[in-house]
Tab-separated table of C-alpha atoms and ligand atoms in Angstrom:
chain	number	residue	atom	x	y	z
A	471	MET	CA	90.466	115.234	108.712
A	472	THR	CA	88.738	113.934	105.719
A	473	ASN	CA	86.057	111.547	105.002
A	474	ALA	CA	87.784	110.620	101.042
A	475	PRO	CA	88.514	107.074	100.253
A	476	LEU	CA	92.041	107.099	100.796
A	477	SER	CA	94.505	104.180	100.701
A	478	LEU	CA	97.897	105.411	102.704
A	479	LEU	CA	100.732	103.056	101.789
A	480	PRO	CA	101.688	101.517	105.605
A	481	GLU	CA	105.028	104.380	105.555
A	482	VAL	CA	103.697	107.371	104.129
A	483	SER	CA	100.723	106.941	106.850
A	484	ARG	CA	104.263	106.826	109.942
A	485	ALA	CA	105.932	109.247	107.725
A	486	LEU	CA	103.292	111.599	107.628
A	487	ALA	CA	102.664	111.942	110.680
A	488	ALA	CA	105.950	112.108	111.861
A	489	GLY	CA	106.251	115.101	109.846
A	490	LEU	CA	108.892	113.355	107.728
A	491	PRO	CA	108.576	115.069	104.464
A	492	VAL	CA	107.254	112.984	101.582
A	493	VAL	CA	106.556	113.415	98.158
A	494	ALA	CA	103.836	112.627	95.629
A	495	LEU	CA	104.227	111.006	92.350
A	496	GLU	CA	101.512	111.134	89.953
A	497	SER	CA	100.513	107.676	88.040
A	498	THR	CA	99.322	109.019	84.143
A	499	ILE	CA	103.415	109.377	83.393
A	500	ILE	CA	103.543	105.535	84.292
A	501	THR	CA	100.510	104.584	81.715
A	502	HIS	CA	99.678	107.028	79.028
A	503	GLY	CA	103.131	108.321	78.767
A	504	MET	CA	105.712	105.906	78.922
A	505	PRO	CA	105.892	102.341	76.957
A	506	TYR	CA	106.402	99.552	79.549
A	507	PRO	CA	108.242	97.763	80.561
A	508	GLN	CA	110.491	101.053	81.036
A	509	ASN	CA	107.227	103.564	82.602
A	510	VAL	CA	107.983	101.069	85.928
A	511	GLU	CA	111.712	101.075	85.767
A	512	MET	CA	110.690	104.890	85.448
A	513	ALA	CA	108.751	104.823	88.229
A	514	GLN	CA	110.712	102.576	90.934
A	515	THR	CA	114.177	103.966	89.401
A	516	VAL	CA	112.310	107.689	90.998
A	517	GLU	CA	110.821	106.293	93.975
A	518	GLN	CA	114.189	105.050	94.866
A	519	ASP	CA	115.866	108.662	93.900
A	520	ILE	CA	113.088	111.104	96.609
A	521	ARG	CA	114.839	107.967	98.711
A	522	ASP	CA	117.816	107.986	98.024
A	523	ALA	CA	117.235	112.967	98.665
A	524	GLY	CA	116.195	111.419	102.628
A	525	ALA	CA	112.077	111.739	101.810
A	526	ILE	CA	109.060	109.271	101.198
A	527	PRO	CA	107.623	109.018	98.228
A	528	ALA	CA	103.846	108.396	97.750
A	529	THR	CA	102.533	107.271	93.729
A	530	ILE	CA	99.128	108.046	93.923
A	531	ALA	CA	95.589	106.080	91.803
A	532	VAL	CA	93.097	104.913	92.205
A	533	MET	CA	91.972	100.788	92.464
A	534	ARG	CA	89.956	99.461	93.996
A	535	GLY	CA	87.854	102.052	94.985
A	536	LYS	CA	90.785	103.508	96.888
A	537	ILE	CA	92.812	106.492	96.173
A	538	CYS	CA	95.550	104.216	96.981
A	539	VAL	CA	98.063	106.906	98.459
A	540	GLY	CA	101.765	104.661	98.145
A	541	LEU	CA	101.408	101.575	95.860
A	542	SER	CA	103.348	98.303	97.135
A	543	PRO	CA	105.739	97.348	94.568
A	544	ASP	CA	103.013	94.615	93.088
A	545	GLN	CA	100.322	97.616	92.245
A	546	LEU	CA	103.348	99.557	91.087
A	547	GLN	CA	103.678	96.957	88.683
A	548	SER	CA	100.188	95.233	88.125
A	549	LEU	CA	98.810	99.364	86.753
A	550	ALA	CA	102.072	99.747	84.838
A	551	GLN	CA	100.819	97.356	82.952
A	552	THR	CA	97.022	98.156	83.210
A	553	PRO	CA	97.084	99.488	79.350
A	554	ASN	CA	93.445	99.814	79.507
A	555	ALA	CA	93.312	102.718	82.984
A	556	ARG	CA	91.652	105.888	83.678
A	557	LYS	CA	93.750	108.778	82.492
A	558	LEU	CA	92.049	110.757	85.577
A	559	SER	CA	91.690	114.189	85.912
A	560	ARG	CA	89.840	116.166	88.772
A	561	ALA	CA	86.245	115.276	87.259
A	562	ASP	CA	86.147	112.154	86.078
A	563	MET	CA	87.679	110.734	89.945
A	564	ALA	CA	84.481	109.967	91.815
A	565	ALA	CA	83.026	108.167	89.176
A	566	CYS	CA	86.534	106.008	88.496
A	567	LEU	CA	86.057	105.137	92.268
A	568	VAL	CA	82.658	104.572	92.259
A	569	THR	CA	82.952	102.486	89.569
A	570	LEU	CA	85.907	99.968	90.787
A	571	ASP	CA	87.222	101.663	87.654
A	572	THR	CA	91.708	101.465	87.853
A	573	GLY	CA	92.479	105.085	86.925
A	574	ALA	CA	95.839	106.719	86.798
A	575	THR	CA	95.891	109.756	87.764
A	576	THR	CA	97.173	113.284	85.663
A	577	VAL	CA	98.885	116.147	87.504
A	578	ALA	CA	95.163	117.786	88.968
A	579	ALA	CA	93.885	114.225	90.372
A	580	THR	CA	97.284	113.779	91.915
A	581	MET	CA	97.204	116.980	93.039
A	582	ILE	CA	93.777	116.387	94.954
A	583	ALA	CA	94.906	113.268	96.370
A	584	ALA	CA	98.114	114.856	97.761
A	585	HIS	CA	96.164	117.743	99.395
A	586	LEU	CA	93.829	114.771	101.269
A	587	ALA	CA	96.654	113.012	102.548
A	588	GLY	CA	97.793	116.033	103.740
A	589	ILE	CA	101.198	115.384	101.462
A	590	ASP	CA	103.051	119.375	100.495
A	591	VAL	CA	104.794	118.586	96.817
A	592	PHE	CA	104.576	116.449	93.953
A	593	ALA	CA	106.844	115.767	91.785
A	594	THR	CA	106.013	114.762	88.465
A	595	GLY	CA	107.608	115.218	84.328
A	596	GLY	CA	105.646	117.617	82.301
A	597	ILE	CA	102.079	119.744	82.995
A	598	GLY	CA	99.219	120.259	80.796
A	599	GLY	CA	98.480	123.339	79.815
A	600	VAL	CA	96.896	125.684	76.533
A	601	HIS	CA	97.308	123.727	73.279
A	602	ARG	CA	98.443	124.956	70.137
A	603	GLY	CA	94.910	126.086	68.203
A	604	ALA	CA	93.485	126.265	71.891
A	605	GLU	CA	92.053	129.128	70.347
A	606	THR	CA	89.546	127.201	68.823
A	607	SER	CA	89.681	124.043	70.528
A	608	PHE	CA	89.800	125.244	74.016
A	609	ASP	CA	92.407	122.596	74.846
A	610	ILE	CA	93.129	123.782	77.851
A	611	SER	CA	94.163	121.530	80.007
A	612	ALA	CA	92.902	121.453	83.335
A	613	ASP	CA	95.652	120.725	85.888
A	614	LEU	CA	96.743	124.227	85.486
A	615	HIS	CA	93.184	124.938	87.274
A	616	GLU	CA	94.346	122.352	89.739
A	617	LEU	CA	97.179	124.878	90.493
A	618	ALA	CA	94.562	127.737	91.330
A	619	GLN	CA	92.640	126.217	93.705
A	620	THR	CA	94.857	123.021	95.549
A	621	ALA	CA	97.879	124.024	97.861
A	622	VAL	CA	100.003	121.670	96.343
A	623	THR	CA	103.981	122.833	95.444
A	624	VAL	CA	104.619	121.269	92.580
A	625	VAL	CA	107.651	120.682	90.538
A	626	ALA	CA	108.223	119.771	87.054
A	627	ALA	CA	110.641	120.475	84.010
A	628	GLY	CA	108.734	123.042	82.440
A	629	ALA	CA	105.632	122.680	80.041
A	630	LYS	CA	107.122	121.286	76.766
A	631	ALA	CA	106.363	123.134	72.874
A	632	ILE	CA	103.911	120.397	72.078
A	633	LEU	CA	101.802	123.223	74.059
A	634	ASP	CA	101.688	126.536	73.105
A	635	ILE	CA	103.982	128.275	76.165
A	636	PRO	CA	103.227	131.675	75.614
A	637	LYS	CA	99.912	131.083	76.508
A	638	THR	CA	100.576	128.325	79.060
A	639	LEU	CA	101.620	130.654	81.078
A	640	GLU	CA	98.926	134.248	80.714
A	641	VAL	CA	96.684	131.827	81.864
A	642	LEU	CA	99.150	130.734	84.688
A	643	GLU	CA	99.464	134.743	85.799
A	644	THR	CA	95.436	134.484	84.250
A	645	LEU	CA	94.685	132.020	87.597
A	646	GLY	CA	97.254	134.408	89.777
A	647	VAL	CA	99.563	130.507	90.019
A	648	PRO	CA	103.336	131.194	91.192
A	649	VAL	CA	105.055	129.800	88.261
A	650	ILE	CA	108.936	129.784	90.427
A	651	ALA	CA	111.814	129.377	87.457
A	652	TYR	CA	114.427	126.850	89.070
A	653	GLY	CA	117.863	128.177	89.308
A	654	GLN	CA	118.247	130.477	86.221
A	655	SER	CA	115.456	132.849	84.397
A	656	GLU	CA	114.252	131.191	81.924
A	657	PHE	CA	111.004	129.366	82.303
A	658	PRO	CA	112.203	125.577	80.603
A	659	ALA	CA	110.270	123.709	77.895
A	660	PHE	CA	110.679	120.094	79.063
A	661	TRP	CA	112.908	118.775	76.835
A	662	ALA	CA	114.823	121.763	76.466
A	663	ARG	CA	116.329	124.145	78.911
A	664	SER	CA	114.896	127.706	77.714
A	665	SER	CA	111.563	128.106	75.418
A	666	GLY	CA	113.163	131.928	75.077
A	667	LEU	CA	110.876	133.263	77.693
A	668	THR	CA	111.394	133.964	81.255
A	669	ALA	CA	110.127	133.160	83.836
A	670	PRO	CA	107.571	135.350	86.186
A	671	LEU	CA	109.400	134.280	89.440
A	672	ARG	CA	112.462	132.696	90.833
A	673	PHE	CA	114.443	131.363	92.772
A	674	ASP	CA	117.379	129.387	93.164
A	675	THR	CA	117.283	127.290	97.134
A	676	SER	CA	113.993	124.442	97.956
A	677	PHE	CA	115.064	126.848	101.442
A	678	GLU	CA	113.387	129.899	99.601
A	679	ILE	CA	110.600	127.702	97.537
A	680	ALA	CA	109.387	125.959	100.901
A	681	ALA	CA	109.071	129.522	102.618
A	682	ALA	CA	106.878	130.725	99.952
A	683	HIS	CA	104.622	127.694	99.866
A	684	LEU	CA	104.171	128.109	104.256
A	685	MET	CA	104.247	131.880	103.090
A	686	ARG	CA	101.223	131.474	101.106
A	687	ALA	CA	99.569	129.219	103.387
A	688	ARG	CA	99.773	131.948	106.098
A	689	LEU	CA	98.592	134.090	102.776
A	690	GLY	CA	95.091	132.108	103.227
A	691	LEU	CA	96.406	131.671	99.773
A	692	LYS	CA	93.908	129.147	98.100
A	693	GLY	CA	95.949	126.973	95.127
A	694	GLY	CA	100.305	125.451	94.116
A	695	GLN	CA	102.799	127.189	93.035
A	696	LEU	CA	104.556	125.738	89.873
A	697	VAL	CA	108.161	125.276	89.829
A	698	ALA	CA	110.343	124.160	86.845
A	699	ASN	CA	113.108	122.733	86.866
A	700	PRO	CA	115.239	122.673	83.793
A	701	ILE	CA	116.673	119.460	82.501
A	702	PRO	CA	120.187	118.395	83.642
A	703	SER	CA	122.190	120.043	81.012
A	704	ALA	CA	123.686	116.236	79.928
A	705	ALA	CA	119.549	114.797	79.352
A	706	GLU	CA	118.519	117.912	77.099
A	707	ILE	CA	117.385	117.802	73.353
A	708	PRO	CA	117.840	122.032	72.859
A	709	LEU	CA	114.285	123.552	70.932
A	710	PRO	CA	115.651	123.546	67.379
A	711	GLN	CA	116.501	120.095	67.198
A	712	ILE	CA	113.151	118.798	69.061
A	713	MET	CA	110.577	121.246	67.072
A	714	PRO	CA	110.397	119.000	63.135
A	715	MET	CA	109.424	116.336	65.922
A	716	ILE	CA	107.177	118.217	67.512
A	717	GLU	CA	105.624	119.618	64.310
A	718	GLN	CA	105.066	116.215	62.964
A	719	ALA	CA	103.217	115.407	65.693
A	720	LEU	CA	101.149	117.518	65.800
A	721	ALA	CA	100.243	117.472	61.926
A	722	GLU	CA	99.049	113.890	62.693
A	723	ALA	CA	97.321	114.097	65.935
A	724	GLU	CA	95.753	116.923	63.537
A	725	ALA	CA	94.477	114.678	60.199
A	726	GLN	CA	93.670	111.719	62.604
A	727	GLY	CA	91.572	113.883	64.639
A	728	ILE	CA	92.738	113.432	68.034
A	729	SER	CA	90.788	114.916	70.658
A	730	ALA	CA	90.527	115.848	74.859
A	731	LYS	CA	92.083	113.263	76.717
A	732	SER	CA	93.874	111.444	73.745
A	733	VAL	CA	95.527	114.823	72.624
A	734	THR	CA	98.796	114.820	75.670
A	735	PRO	CA	99.793	110.314	75.369
A	736	PHE	CA	99.129	110.075	71.554
A	737	LEU	CA	102.376	113.550	70.670
A	738	LEU	CA	103.943	112.273	73.414
A	739	GLY	CA	103.944	108.289	71.792
A	740	ARG	CA	105.050	109.758	68.492
A	741	ILE	CA	107.986	112.002	69.235
A	742	PHE	CA	109.810	109.072	71.195
A	743	ALA	CA	108.817	107.639	67.759
A	744	LEU	CA	110.422	109.780	65.859
A	745	THR	CA	112.867	110.960	68.062
A	746	GLU	CA	113.755	106.678	68.299
A	747	GLY	CA	114.171	107.122	72.457
A	748	ARG	CA	115.395	109.745	72.454
A	749	SER	CA	112.402	111.889	73.748
A	750	LEU	CA	111.681	108.970	76.070
A	751	ALA	CA	115.564	109.016	77.983
A	752	ALA	CA	115.813	112.845	78.455
A	753	ASN	CA	111.519	112.577	79.544
A	754	ILE	CA	113.302	110.093	82.464
A	755	ALA	CA	116.246	112.050	83.027
A	756	LEU	CA	114.111	115.091	83.903
A	757	VAL	CA	111.863	112.904	85.596
A	758	ARG	CA	114.244	111.554	88.323
A	759	ASN	CA	115.943	115.700	88.449
A	760	ASN	CA	112.254	117.330	89.999
A	761	ALA	CA	111.588	114.023	91.929
A	762	ARG	CA	115.596	115.265	93.707
A	763	LEU	CA	114.826	119.065	94.103
A	764	GLY	CA	111.197	118.255	95.455
A	765	ALA	CA	112.425	115.447	98.137
A	766	GLU	CA	115.019	118.356	98.855
A	767	ILE	CA	111.613	120.948	99.085
A	768	ALA	CA	109.799	118.808	101.426
A	769	ALA	CA	112.789	118.486	103.534
A	770	GLU	CA	112.464	122.293	104.161
A	771	ILE	CA	109.572	122.151	104.632
A	772	ALA	CA	109.275	119.388	107.513
A	773	LYS	CA	111.861	121.535	108.684
A	774	ALA	CA	110.143	124.411	108.856
A	775	ARG	CA	107.473	123.286	110.408
A	776	SER	CA	109.279	121.326	112.858
A	777	LYS	CA	110.775	125.168	113.938
A	778	THR	CA	106.955	126.384	114.713
B	1381	PSU	N1	103.603	115.639	79.431
B	1381	PSU	C1	104.088	114.909	79.710
B	1381	PSU	N2	103.784	113.152	79.986
B	1381	PSU	C2	102.803	113.006	80.996
B	1381	PSU	C3	101.820	113.530	80.760
B	1381	PSU	C4	102.473	115.419	80.693
B	1381	PSU	O1	105.275	114.706	79.417
B	1381	PSU	O2	102.805	111.995	81.180
B	1381	PSU	C5	100.112	114.235	81.564
B	1381	PSU	C6	100.677	114.533	83.280
B	1381	PSU	O3	99.422	113.396	83.931
B	1381	PSU	C7	99.175	115.111	83.232
B	1381	PSU	C8	98.206	114.990	82.450
B	1381	PSU	O4	98.223	116.014	83.969
B	1381	PSU	O5	99.416	114.268	80.628
B	1381	PSU	C9	98.216	116.566	81.517
B	1381	PSU	O6	96.904	115.997	80.611
B	1381	PSU	P1	96.234	116.668	79.630
B	1381	PSU	O7	96.444	117.660	77.759
B	1381	PSU	O8	95.360	115.819	78.495
B	1381	PSU	O9	95.158	117.287	80.384
B	1382	MN	MN1	92.762	118.719	77.491
């Protein structure tokens, strides 16, 4: 067992001990991805979606020197109203724990925490990736390297067009990360169902995604899987519509010299304003959709394990 400073919500530890399906959720999307109060409403709704789909949600954050796996309603409220919460990736987790700061976990940090707790599946909105202009900025999200080394299946809505999607797919291929489009052949682009790029892999059932997760473990392969689940049609903002706003947000980021950890939150905030909130409604719809699929995959993994 791990000696890590984990604090599991009783409901989560009971579920894990009983082999019931649990789905991890990140918290950077709450503190840095959406404005208050929509952020906490989204977090509560997504937790309920996971329950409705028959699994237990575990939202992850660092608080008071512990990696909290599962947040109480009060903890969720308080995190959503902590404007200076740190944005934690692999590099920041230990420092945040020892300084007793409040930290929100990105995809990378959430994968680390989920794996320590014994959670196989994690649902979120979008992963970090290779930023446009990475050939000069070197801005490649640590999320991609985490996918290469931590055995958690991550359900996201593909990569946002604020990123360089072809380069993101190339890096994932180099790192040996399975990129699985769900229910279609094209890799989805977050607010849009299509990116114009074919995903390397495709599955149409959560059963197969779960089976591949378990097969990777049998093969002793490090790293997780990225499941790219297209946004529901009713909520999508097609690429031609969102592209001008993305271009404007990128130009503003460049003009203002936004760099490092600030890039993604800045771009999301500007696109929210430029789309007059439509990007936020789409973001919430896709996270909910990913939470439901995550719960199905977790249930399939639990079912398969119970038979062995
Ligand atoms: N994409 C979103 N919303 C988010 C993020 C990405 O649509 O909130 C967050 C996730 O936590 C992701 C992180 O792991 O941004 C990536 O940040 P960076 O690009 O700095 O690695
Ligand atoms: Mn970055």
